[in-house]
mmCIF file of C-alpha atoms in Angstrom:
data_model
loop_
_atom_site.group_PDB
_atom_site.id
_atom_site.type_symbol
_atom_site.label_atom_id
_atom_site.label_comp_id
_atom_site.label_asym_id
_atom_site.label_seq_id
_atom_site.Cartn_x
_atom_site.Cartn_y
_atom_site.Cartn_z
ATOM 1 C CA UNK A 1208 -50.731 72.378 28.363
ATOM 2 C CA UNK A 1209 -47.277 73.356 27.212
ATOM 3 C CA UNK A 1210 -45.436 76.002 29.261
ATOM 4 C CA UNK A 1211 -43.824 77.139 26.036
ATOM 5 C CA UNK A 1212 -47.131 78.730 25.023
ATOM 6 C CA UNK A 1213 -46.927 81.086 27.986
ATOM 7 C CA UNK A 1214 -43.328 81.971 27.191
ATOM 8 C CA UNK A 1215 -44.149 82.700 23.553
ATOM 9 C CA UNK A 1216 -47.121 84.840 24.591
ATOM 10 C CA UNK A 1217 -44.854 86.917 26.824
ATOM 11 C CA UNK A 1218 -42.578 87.822 23.887
ATOM 12 C CA UNK A 1219 -45.155 87.927 21.092
ATOM 13 C CA UNK A 1220 -44.417 90.773 18.690
ATOM 14 C CA UNK A 1221 -46.885 93.560 17.992
ATOM 15 C CA UNK A 1222 -46.228 93.801 14.248
ATOM 16 C CA UNK A 1223 -47.760 90.886 12.299
ATOM 17 C CA UNK A 1224 -45.500 89.298 9.728
ATOM 18 C CA UNK A 1225 -42.271 90.016 11.580
ATOM 19 C CA UNK A 1226 -39.933 87.207 12.504
ATOM 20 C CA UNK A 1227 -37.580 86.613 15.398
ATOM 21 C CA UNK A 1228 -37.912 86.443 19.142
ATOM 22 C CA UNK A 1229 -37.518 90.129 19.997
ATOM 23 C CA UNK A 1230 -39.895 93.069 20.104
ATOM 24 C CA UNK A 1231 -39.867 95.113 16.878
ATOM 25 C CA UNK A 1232 -38.693 98.568 17.844
ATOM 26 C CA UNK A 1233 -40.838 100.324 15.295
ATOM 27 C CA UNK A 1234 -40.577 102.369 12.174
ATOM 28 C CA UNK A 1235 -38.990 105.729 11.428
ATOM 29 C CA UNK A 1236 -41.995 106.556 9.297
ATOM 30 C CA UNK A 1237 -45.755 106.462 9.589
ATOM 31 C CA UNK A 1238 -47.502 103.108 9.221
ATOM 32 C CA UNK A 1239 -50.739 103.515 7.274
ATOM 33 C CA UNK A 1240 -53.155 100.633 7.728
ATOM 34 C CA UNK A 1241 -55.793 102.084 5.481
ATOM 35 C CA UNK A 1242 -56.042 105.420 3.761
ATOM 36 C CA UNK A 1243 -59.544 106.833 4.093
ATOM 37 C CA UNK A 1244 -61.255 110.181 3.865
ATOM 38 C CA UNK A 1245 -60.861 110.369 7.634
ATOM 39 C CA UNK A 1246 -58.259 108.653 9.787
ATOM 40 C CA UNK A 1247 -57.338 108.126 13.413
ATOM 41 C CA UNK A 1248 -53.694 108.816 14.185
ATOM 42 C CA UNK A 1249 -52.094 106.746 16.958
ATOM 43 C CA UNK A 1250 -48.931 108.221 18.489
ATOM 44 C CA UNK A 1251 -46.767 106.558 21.122
ATOM 45 C CA UNK A 1252 -44.278 103.951 22.199
ATOM 46 C CA UNK A 1253 -44.619 100.216 22.938
ATOM 47 C CA UNK A 1254 -47.737 100.977 24.981
ATOM 48 C CA UNK A 1255 -49.383 102.077 21.743
ATOM 49 C CA UNK A 1256 -47.810 99.294 19.676
ATOM 50 C CA UNK A 1257 -49.692 96.690 21.685
ATOM 51 C CA UNK A 1258 -52.998 98.038 20.303
ATOM 52 C CA UNK A 1259 -51.883 97.650 16.689
ATOM 53 C CA UNK A 1260 -52.935 93.978 16.147
ATOM 54 C CA UNK A 1261 -56.428 94.629 17.502
ATOM 55 C CA UNK A 1262 -56.977 97.733 15.363
ATOM 56 C CA UNK A 1263 -55.627 95.960 12.295
ATOM 57 C CA UNK A 1264 -58.090 93.113 12.864
ATOM 58 C CA UNK A 1265 -61.033 95.466 13.334
ATOM 59 C CA UNK A 1266 -60.268 97.196 10.042
ATOM 60 C CA UNK A 1267 -59.857 93.848 8.267
ATOM 61 C CA UNK A 1268 -63.177 92.594 9.667
ATOM 62 C CA UNK A 1269 -64.997 95.724 8.462
ATOM 63 C CA UNK A 1270 -63.794 96.337 4.897
ATOM 64 C CA UNK A 1271 -66.669 98.741 4.162
ATOM 65 C CA UNK A 1272 -65.520 101.105 6.896
ATOM 66 C CA UNK A 1273 -64.241 104.256 5.227
ATOM 67 C CA UNK A 1274 -62.057 105.344 8.132
ATOM 68 C CA UNK A 1275 -58.359 104.634 8.195
ATOM 69 C CA UNK A 1276 -55.724 104.218 10.886
ATOM 70 C CA UNK A 1277 -52.208 105.620 10.945
ATOM 71 C CA UNK A 1278 -49.531 104.673 13.483
ATOM 72 C CA UNK A 1279 -46.560 106.802 14.504
ATOM 73 C CA UNK A 1280 -44.967 104.421 16.994
ATOM 74 C CA UNK A 1281 -41.474 103.632 18.168
ATOM 75 C CA UNK A 1282 -40.386 101.588 21.165
ATOM 76 C CA UNK A 1283 -38.935 103.823 23.882
ATOM 77 C CA UNK A 1284 -40.005 107.006 22.120
ATOM 78 C CA UNK A 1285 -41.724 109.617 24.284
ATOM 79 C CA UNK A 1286 -44.479 111.640 22.555
ATOM 80 C CA UNK A 1287 -42.971 114.986 23.560
ATOM 81 C CA UNK A 1288 -39.816 116.855 22.622
ATOM 82 C CA UNK A 1289 -38.404 118.033 25.950
ATOM 83 C CA UNK A 1290 -35.337 116.294 27.330
ATOM 84 C CA UNK A 1291 -35.770 114.355 30.562
ATOM 85 C CA UNK A 1292 -32.944 113.113 32.760
ATOM 86 C CA UNK A 1293 -32.804 109.295 33.085
ATOM 87 C CA UNK A 1294 -35.309 108.797 30.262
ATOM 88 C CA UNK A 1295 -33.077 106.320 28.369
ATOM 89 C CA UNK A 1296 -32.919 108.193 25.072
ATOM 90 C CA UNK A 1297 -36.665 108.744 24.932
ATOM 91 C CA UNK A 1298 -36.133 111.912 22.923
ATOM 92 C CA UNK A 1299 -33.416 110.686 20.559
ATOM 93 C CA UNK A 1300 -33.058 112.402 17.153
ATOM 94 C CA UNK A 1301 -34.923 109.509 15.484
ATOM 95 C CA UNK A 1302 -37.709 109.736 18.054
ATOM 96 C CA UNK A 1303 -38.024 113.500 17.768
ATOM 97 C CA UNK A 1304 -38.160 113.304 13.988
ATOM 98 C CA UNK A 1305 -40.999 110.784 14.163
ATOM 99 C CA UNK A 1306 -42.938 112.853 16.715
ATOM 100 C CA UNK A 1307 -42.572 115.997 14.582
ATOM 101 C CA UNK A 1308 -43.758 114.119 11.495
ATOM 102 C CA UNK A 1309 -46.711 112.739 13.429
ATOM 103 C CA UNK A 1310 -47.781 116.138 14.754
ATOM 104 C CA UNK A 1311 -47.485 117.687 11.304
ATOM 105 C CA UNK A 1312 -49.556 114.852 9.844
ATOM 106 C CA UNK A 1313 -52.079 115.251 12.683
ATOM 107 C CA UNK A 1314 -52.786 118.825 11.658
ATOM 108 C CA UNK A 1315 -53.711 117.723 8.128
ATOM 109 C CA UNK A 1316 -57.311 117.484 6.899
ATOM 110 C CA UNK A 1317 -57.445 113.681 6.785
ATOM 111 C CA UNK A 1318 -56.948 113.237 10.527
ATOM 112 C CA UNK A 1319 -59.849 114.092 12.811
ATOM 113 C CA UNK A 1320 -58.875 112.014 15.863
ATOM 114 C CA UNK A 1321 -55.536 111.547 17.623
ATOM 115 C CA UNK A 1322 -54.792 108.989 20.330
ATOM 116 C CA UNK A 1323 -51.598 109.386 22.379
ATOM 117 C CA UNK A 1324 -50.313 106.586 24.585
ATOM 118 C CA UNK A 1325 -47.005 106.001 26.347
ATOM 119 C CA UNK A 1326 -45.281 104.458 29.316
ATOM 120 C CA UNK A 1327 -45.349 107.879 30.956
ATOM 121 C CA UNK A 1328 -43.779 106.683 34.178
ATOM 122 C CA UNK A 1329 -40.856 105.200 32.231
ATOM 123 C CA UNK A 1330 -39.800 108.665 31.115
ATOM 124 C CA UNK A 1331 -40.931 110.878 33.951
ATOM 125 C CA UNK A 1332 -40.252 108.820 37.078
ATOM 126 C CA UNK A 1333 -37.278 107.010 38.618
ATOM 127 C CA UNK A 1334 -38.038 104.130 40.957
ATOM 128 C CA UNK A 1335 -36.485 103.299 44.292
ATOM 129 C CA UNK A 1336 -36.948 99.548 44.073
ATOM 130 C CA UNK A 1337 -36.900 96.844 41.408
ATOM 131 C CA UNK A 1338 -40.663 96.325 41.727
ATOM 132 C CA UNK A 1339 -41.404 99.926 40.736
ATOM 133 C CA UNK A 1340 -43.740 100.575 43.659
ATOM 134 C CA UNK A 1341 -42.559 104.091 44.489
ATOM 135 C CA UNK A 1342 -40.727 106.666 42.444
ATOM 136 C CA UNK A 1343 -39.515 110.240 42.267
ATOM 137 C CA UNK A 1344 -40.057 112.740 39.475
ATOM 138 C CA UNK A 1345 -37.191 112.998 37.005
ATOM 139 C CA UNK A 1346 -35.451 116.287 36.261
ATOM 140 C CA UNK A 1347 -37.129 117.813 33.231
ATOM 141 C CA UNK A 1348 -40.516 116.190 33.834
ATOM 142 C CA UNK A 1349 -42.211 119.576 34.195
ATOM 143 C CA UNK A 1350 -40.815 120.711 30.852
ATOM 144 C CA UNK A 1351 -41.896 117.438 29.242
ATOM 145 C CA UNK A 1352 -45.451 117.776 30.517
ATOM 146 C CA UNK A 1353 -45.445 121.397 29.360
ATOM 147 C CA UNK A 1354 -44.320 120.220 25.909
ATOM 148 C CA UNK A 1355 -47.152 117.703 25.808
ATOM 149 C CA UNK A 1356 -49.638 120.398 26.844
ATOM 150 C CA UNK A 1357 -48.516 122.647 23.986
ATOM 151 C CA UNK A 1358 -48.928 119.779 21.542
ATOM 152 C CA UNK A 1359 -52.466 119.141 22.794
ATOM 153 C CA UNK A 1360 -53.315 122.843 22.576
ATOM 154 C CA UNK A 1361 -52.150 122.977 18.949
ATOM 155 C CA UNK A 1362 -54.288 119.966 18.074
ATOM 156 C CA UNK A 1363 -57.283 121.428 19.901
ATOM 157 C CA UNK A 1364 -56.977 124.711 17.971
ATOM 158 C CA UNK A 1365 -56.915 122.671 14.767
ATOM 159 C CA UNK A 1366 -60.283 121.190 15.715
ATOM 160 C CA UNK A 1367 -59.015 117.679 16.384
ATOM 161 C CA UNK A 1368 -60.510 115.208 18.843
ATOM 162 C CA UNK A 1369 -57.725 114.020 21.146
ATOM 163 C CA UNK A 1370 -57.481 111.119 23.572
ATOM 164 C CA UNK A 1371 -54.675 110.672 26.103
ATOM 165 C CA UNK A 1372 -54.211 107.084 27.260
ATOM 166 C CA UNK A 1373 -52.716 106.783 30.726
ATOM 167 C CA UNK A 1374 -50.067 104.157 31.401
ATOM 168 C CA UNK A 1375 -51.028 100.515 31.689
ATOM 169 C CA UNK A 1376 -50.807 98.919 35.151
ATOM 170 C CA UNK A 1377 -47.263 97.697 35.735
ATOM 171 C CA UNK A 1378 -46.236 94.994 38.209
ATOM 172 C CA UNK A 1379 -43.975 91.963 38.255
ATOM 173 C CA UNK A 1380 -47.102 89.967 39.129
ATOM 174 C CA UNK A 1381 -48.634 90.910 35.759
ATOM 175 C CA UNK A 1382 -45.802 89.396 33.728
ATOM 176 C CA UNK A 1383 -47.133 86.233 31.981
ATOM 177 C CA UNK A 1384 -43.970 84.413 33.006
ATOM 178 C CA UNK A 1385 -44.810 84.999 36.673
ATOM 179 C CA UNK A 1386 -47.874 82.766 36.246
ATOM 180 C CA UNK A 1387 -45.680 79.698 35.841
ATOM 181 C CA UNK A 1388 -44.496 77.736 38.855
ATOM 182 C CA UNK A 1389 -42.411 74.608 38.397
ATOM 183 C CA UNK A 1390 -43.545 71.455 40.183
ATOM 184 C CA UNK A 1391 -42.177 67.897 40.342
ATOM 185 C CA UNK A 1392 -45.257 66.012 39.162
ATOM 186 C CA UNK A 1393 -46.455 66.092 35.534
ATOM 187 C CA UNK A 1394 -46.895 68.288 33.576
ATOM 188 C CA UNK A 1395 -44.005 69.899 35.446
ATOM 189 C CA UNK A 1396 -45.618 73.271 36.139
ATOM 190 C CA UNK A 1397 -48.796 74.913 37.333
ATOM 191 C CA UNK A 1398 -50.467 78.246 36.585
ATOM 192 C CA UNK A 1399 -50.798 80.525 39.594
ATOM 193 C CA UNK A 1400 -52.811 83.723 39.132
ATOM 194 C CA UNK A 1401 -52.157 86.505 41.623
ATOM 195 C CA UNK A 1402 -53.832 89.905 41.855
ATOM 196 C CA UNK A 1403 -51.563 92.869 42.586
ATOM 197 C CA UNK A 1404 -52.858 95.544 44.913
ATOM 198 C CA UNK A 1405 -54.654 98.240 42.890
ATOM 199 C CA UNK A 1406 -53.714 100.938 45.371
ATOM 200 C CA UNK A 1407 -50.030 100.119 44.922
ATOM 201 C CA UNK A 1408 -50.384 100.221 41.135
ATOM 202 C CA UNK A 1409 -51.998 103.658 41.304
ATOM 203 C CA UNK A 1410 -49.427 104.996 43.750
ATOM 204 C CA UNK A 1411 -46.626 103.809 41.472
ATOM 205 C CA UNK A 1412 -48.035 105.955 38.646
ATOM 206 C CA UNK A 1413 -48.246 109.110 40.764
ATOM 207 C CA UNK A 1414 -47.690 111.997 40.691
ATOM 208 C CA UNK A 1415 -47.446 111.827 36.903
ATOM 209 C CA UNK A 1416 -50.868 110.239 36.464
ATOM 210 C CA UNK A 1417 -52.747 113.149 38.040
ATOM 211 C CA UNK A 1418 -50.657 115.687 36.128
ATOM 212 C CA UNK A 1419 -51.550 114.035 32.825
ATOM 213 C CA UNK A 1420 -55.226 114.139 33.732
ATOM 214 C CA UNK A 1421 -54.957 117.856 34.568
ATOM 215 C CA UNK A 1422 -53.228 118.630 31.261
ATOM 216 C CA UNK A 1423 -55.796 116.670 29.269
ATOM 217 C CA UNK A 1424 -58.698 118.405 30.985
ATOM 218 C CA UNK A 1425 -57.118 121.838 30.520
ATOM 219 C CA UNK A 1426 -56.740 121.295 26.778
ATOM 220 C CA UNK A 1427 -60.075 119.607 26.128
ATOM 221 C CA UNK A 1428 -58.606 116.157 25.530
ATOM 222 C CA UNK A 1429 -60.346 113.021 26.782
ATOM 223 C CA UNK A 1430 -58.611 110.618 29.149
ATOM 224 C CA UNK A 1431 -58.624 106.835 28.789
ATOM 225 C CA UNK A 1432 -57.449 104.981 31.891
ATOM 226 C CA UNK A 1433 -56.578 101.302 31.204
ATOM 227 C CA UNK A 1434 -56.724 100.703 34.949
ATOM 228 C CA UNK A 1435 -60.517 101.017 34.838
ATOM 229 C CA UNK A 1436 -60.933 98.057 32.493
ATOM 230 C CA UNK A 1437 -57.999 95.902 33.601
ATOM 231 C CA UNK A 1438 -58.304 96.117 37.378
ATOM 232 C CA UNK A 1439 -61.102 95.238 39.776
ATOM 233 C CA UNK A 1440 -62.479 98.305 41.556
ATOM 234 C CA UNK A 1441 -62.600 96.292 44.793
ATOM 235 C CA UNK A 1442 -58.881 95.537 44.787
ATOM 236 C CA UNK A 1443 -57.383 97.894 47.319
#
């Protein structure tokens, strides 16, 4: 086994056909995989970009499917318009323009389902340590969540089905590169799989996680929690 395979997997791009060794930031316009009578619109940042290859494959494997998929995605772009302190340009002019275009497109007749995903904690929390185990709410987070709630309410009034995807579990132990440990004997490395504490992962996402769930429930949106499928319920 070549350790290079693990390194390449850790930097693999989300957009097929792109070249280079860096993550493609995204597009300033909508990416339409297939135009159908009905489409699902995916809005978000790199958290949403990671789903692109799978959705593209599903559509390719089912050519008779009449539904389409449209992506409004940009790395580091928060799916709300309110400014948040320490959010690293998450609501830049380019980002805001894309979000506005996406929401306008979402209200159109071709879109019946909208999925919104983001690294919510990246924009709404600041962390006290490099491992991101505990954080404090950023200034402007309340306004940002309020902005998201208004967006969801508009979509609900338009009769759209909406899904809010909570943040993916984040830990240094989940980085593919952390699986590699160098050793003296051939092949020169070994793969070591560790399981981060689920309780710590959940605590690191609070209090934003619970607020997102409340907003989704208040507006009739469904919640998808990646933690439920990626983490063992018994890991405490």
